[in-house]
Amino acid sequence: MDTLIAQLQRRFCDFTISLYHQGFLDDQFTELKKLQDECSPDFVAEVVTLFFEDCEKLISNMARALDQTGNVDFKLVGSSVHQLKGSSSSVGAKRVKGLCVTLKECCDSQNYEGCVRCLQQVDIEYKTLKAKLQDLFNLEQQIVQAGGRIPQVDI
Amino acid sequence: MSLFHVLGFGVKIGHLFWMLCCWFVSWFVDNGIEDKSGLLVGSVGDLEKTKMTTLKKKNKMWFWNKISSSGLKIPSFSYQFLGSVKFNKAWWRKLVVVWVVFWVLVSIWTFWYFSSQAMEKRKETLASMCDERARMLQDQFNVSMNHVQAMSILISTFHHGKIPSAIDQRTFSEYTDRTSFERPLTSGVAYAMRVLHSEREEFERQQGWTIRKMYSLEQNPVHKDDYDLEALEPSPVQEEYAPVIFAQDTVSHVVSLDMLSGKEDRENVLRARSSGKGVLTAPFPLIKTNRLGVILTFAVYKRDLPSNATPKERIEATNGYLGGVFDIESLVENLLQQLASKQTILVNVYDITNHSQPISMYGTNVSADGLERVSPLIFGDPLRKHEMRCRFKQKPPWPVLSMVTSFGILVIALLVAHIIHATVSRIHKVEEDCDKMKQLKKKAEAADVAKSQFLATVSHEIRTPMNGVLGMLHMLMDTELDVTQQDYVRTAQASGKALVSLINEVLDQAKIESGKLELEEVRFDLRGILDDVLSLFSSKSQQKGVELAVYISDRVPDMLIGDPGRFRQILTNLMGNSIKFTEKGHIFVTVHLVDELFESIDGETASSPESTLSGLPVADRQRSWENFKAFSSNGHRSFEPSPPDINLIVSVEDTGVGIPVEAQSRIFTPFMQVGPSISRTHGGTGIGLSISKCLVGLMKGEIGFSSTPKVGSTFTFTAVFSNGMQPAERKNDNNQPIFSEFRGMKAVVVDHRPARAKVSWYHFQRLGIRVEVVPRVEQALHYLKIGTTTVNMILIEQEIWNREADDFIKKLQKDPLFLSPKLILLANSVESSISEALCTGIDPPIVIVKPLRASMLAATLQRGLGIGIREPPQHKGPPALILRNLLLGRKILIVDDNNVNLRVAAGALKKYGADVVCAESGIKAISLLKPPHEFDACFMDIQMPEMDGFEATRRIRDMEEEMNKRIKNGEALIVENGNKTSWHLPVLAMTADVIQATHEECLKCGMDGYVSKPFEAEQLYREVSRFFNSPSDTES
């Protein structure tokens, strides 16, 4: 049993570190984790879920706006992307945030092609992140179920 | 002397002329200015001020002032001028044209005036010359005429009056010849007798010739000398005859001719005898000579007739006729020859008895010149009228003077026009250039701001990954590494730290340049700050063996209000420099009140090397602040701080290499270092001092330095803070409560250097320990012996200890009484000679390694004296802990449209124990914050759709104000509002962009501060602590 926990814990650590190293996450996620305590045990999950919901909504908003060829409301896209940027930086979704910055620039320069391309990337990126975080949470779950403690990962 | 006077006078005249010109130009300009407003403020001189009543006048005077004050400096004048005045160029062109036309007219007029003047003068000259000639001619003629008249009397007397006659032809001719000089104008005289027909025969017989008539003569003028008298016919029978009986030799051919037979002569004769006066003939060609001549005839009467005799009586009384022949041509010729300037004028004489046909008597008929003078000639015959006409021979000369004058005027006018034109176009050009420059300046400023922003952003962006690098390195150092690897990592970390500090500095510089740096106003403990800075440098100074010391005057209050971070930065900069360049000796930081320094400034003498901290010579401290404005000459302060302001003066003195004289001038320029080698040997960017200077400026202070190469440098700065001490606190003993366990203790410091002893004294004093300073060990022992109070410790400088330890210990051992006080060694570096003391067998002395710091001192003493170590005080914990204290139980509203952000912020604040309520929009926030409510603070996102943070805050403030008004008026129930008498909810902005959301902008719409998103504990603490002072206040 212990070995299983230890194994899980190591996997958890490695996975987390890889997430950081591959640039999916940054410090803010660590901060976020620090905020989770006994009073709010699911804080991170909650926030992250909120974030992904937000993502989905905003991305579909933007996609809709960009679909209207010839009459694209860049302002709308801009405000959406600003929101997305804010939430992604709050969560620490580093790659999404970076893409948001690029998308914002494209939007400011009214570069339709760039916007569409970036939006696609954002879509892919957030889905990847979602999958990764899902894995991470699953791992956590497993550790907890196995009766172990979730290890502190220092980045 | 006189030369100087002349020069001075010349200069004055020139100045006056300049003023006049300026006034003139200003008058013109005054009317050509489009934009007159905005020039007047503050530019009018005092003297003129009183005189001015109207705007226009003011304007003029402004111009005047500007010019006269700028003297003859035209560039500056035009510059001033261009500052705000626009020219109407077209208007000026017209003016120039008008000017030119005007002066052309003036010059034409001048030409005309001058030439007419000349003409007038010429006319006058001619008139006078002509008149003169006429008068002379007249005079001479009259003389001749008188003489002829006299001769007529002679004849009447001697020819007719005597019988027989006394005169015959021979006598007459002789007499006339000899008296001809008296009649210069007559070529000859002749006398004709009146012979009636009845007497003819007798007369002819008497004379021996017949009377002949002149008629045929006139018919056939013969120009022969052998004039044949016999050829003439005898005169036909007439009523009477007038045969010539006497004649001058020159006219002897006329003897026996009957004068009445000639047409001219007859008329003449008849007129003469009836009038009794001289009568002239019209000019006619004379007999024989055939030249033009005039004959003057006088009648000779038998008796003397009364003047009123009738013509009839006269005719009857006539005896004969005397005639004089005047040769006009030769006459006038002679006359003119007598006068000078014959060549200049032409003279014509005319007989104008018949006006329509003037008969020319003299002169050639040359073409008329136009200018002619006519003078009348009166020859005594009222019937005959003569006149003299004079003309200049030469044409009038060219009117050179008038031409030159008018041309000169024209040239001057054109020149002036050109100058005006050139000036105007120059001004126009300069104006354009100025506009261009202004635009360029604007661009440059914009570029500068952009640069600063860019720098700030980039620095910020670099800092984040650098933190990652540093953190990683730190972690790496904790792992197992061999020596080489550790060295590498340490180097990498040091470099990284250097980079981060450099970036911070650049960020600071950029912030200062873009004016975004604002100082905080927080209460802080100055002594604590200095202790911190000291501890920062302590390891370095210990390594180098440099003594580091701080002295703060008693009169500096414990708590000040200001920006501790920036103050610390300045100090760190200065001390960092000092420690970088100092290899031996000391670095001494002193803090005084400026007032204090003033009091001691006179008493301070030139410091001898012995009186410094380490005994090495230092740069003259006083020189470093001699340029301060606050210290105006003769030690009088120009600036009086208001009582709550604390004006500090801080000096950092070192015994380093000093600054080369040639580099001293650019020491405060950013990125300037003494030489390129400096950065290689000592590192650093050279930006520190420039930042320090800016910061000092922000603190309303000044910075200065004095430095002597190879001796050391002293940097001094002043800064103004406000007093953070409450009046009640001031009365307290200024010792901090944590060190209360030392209160009442007594120590003896053995130090022969007063400066160093003072530092030791200061630090022990802070712990509440009374200190006695003695220069030598013996005196310390002596003091112990006679002292009435117990001495708890003896502090000995290492220097003295090294010298006198043996002796001292021996003495101590001899007398065990002395053992009771604790022996403390003040050492500069860790490698002190404790071993020596150990072997003597007595209690090893406590070694305190300098720099002395209150906390370190206290800890060491506690350990050494065995006083119980207390728990560290609560509020020294990390900011997170204090934050928790501050925020526990507070009800806080967070407003953000972004769900995720909202959740995260809420989570963060909840973690600190706050009671968090969320709102998704500004509108909701307003509804929640409508007083009365129970919120303690609000964190507001700035960028929100529908209603942004600024707007929401403004509305909240409006509501609060209304509520406050109602409370004041007693409308609202105070009970309902708890104990609040006025509403002001702290609203903090949340923003990701720190640079953009400046404090000002937030304050403008009623916010109280801002925090960056995501929250940083320290910043959050800083902001929050301003509103929630003590955690226990509301809890209880």
mmCIF file of C-alpha atoms in Angstrom, chain B residues 455 459 462-463 466 494-510 569 671 673 683-688 691:
data_model
loop_
_atom_site.group_PDB
_atom_site.id
_atom_site.type_symbol
_atom_site.label_atom_id
_atom_site.label_comp_id
_atom_site.label_asym_id
_atom_site.label_seq_id
_atom_site.Cartn_x
_atom_site.Cartn_y
_atom_site.Cartn_z
ATOM 1 C CA LEU B 455 11.857 50.288 -19.753
ATOM 2 C CA SER B 459 12.217 45.514 -16.551
ATOM 3 C CA ILE B 462 12.574 40.495 -16.929
ATOM 4 C CA ARG B 463 12.201 40.479 -13.213
ATOM 5 C CA MET B 466 14.785 36.247 -13.060
ATOM 6 C CA ALA B 494 25.306 36.497 -7.461
ATOM 7 C CA SER B 495 25.112 37.478 -11.110
ATOM 8 C CA GLY B 496 21.397 36.957 -11.096
ATOM 9 C CA LYS B 497 21.023 39.082 -8.007
ATOM 10 C CA ALA B 498 23.142 41.777 -9.554
ATOM 11 C CA LEU B 499 20.965 41.637 -12.629
ATOM 12 C CA VAL B 500 17.804 41.928 -10.610
ATOM 13 C CA SER B 501 19.142 44.847 -8.633
ATOM 14 C CA LEU B 502 20.215 46.497 -11.845
ATOM 15 C CA ILE B 503 16.772 45.978 -13.283
ATOM 16 C CA ASN B 504 15.255 47.413 -10.172
ATOM 17 C CA GLU B 505 17.453 50.415 -10.495
ATOM 18 C CA VAL B 506 16.593 50.875 -14.141
ATOM 19 C CA LEU B 507 12.954 50.522 -13.243
ATOM 20 C CA ASP B 508 13.371 53.150 -10.574
ATOM 21 C CA GLN B 509 15.132 55.448 -12.952
ATOM 22 C CA ALA B 510 12.423 54.957 -15.536
ATOM 23 C CA GLN B 569 17.631 52.804 -0.903
ATOM 24 C CA PHE B 671 25.500 55.556 -16.058
ATOM 25 C CA GLN B 673 31.400 56.097 -13.707
ATOM 26 C CA GLY B 683 30.823 46.251 -10.803
ATOM 27 C CA GLY B 684 27.751 48.416 -10.756
ATOM 28 C CA THR B 685 26.172 50.502 -13.426
ATOM 29 C CA GLY B 686 26.666 53.981 -12.115
ATOM 30 C CA ILE B 687 22.979 54.580 -11.916
ATOM 31 C CA GLY B 688 22.749 54.443 -8.151
ATOM 32 C CA ILE B 691 18.653 57.614 -8.506
#
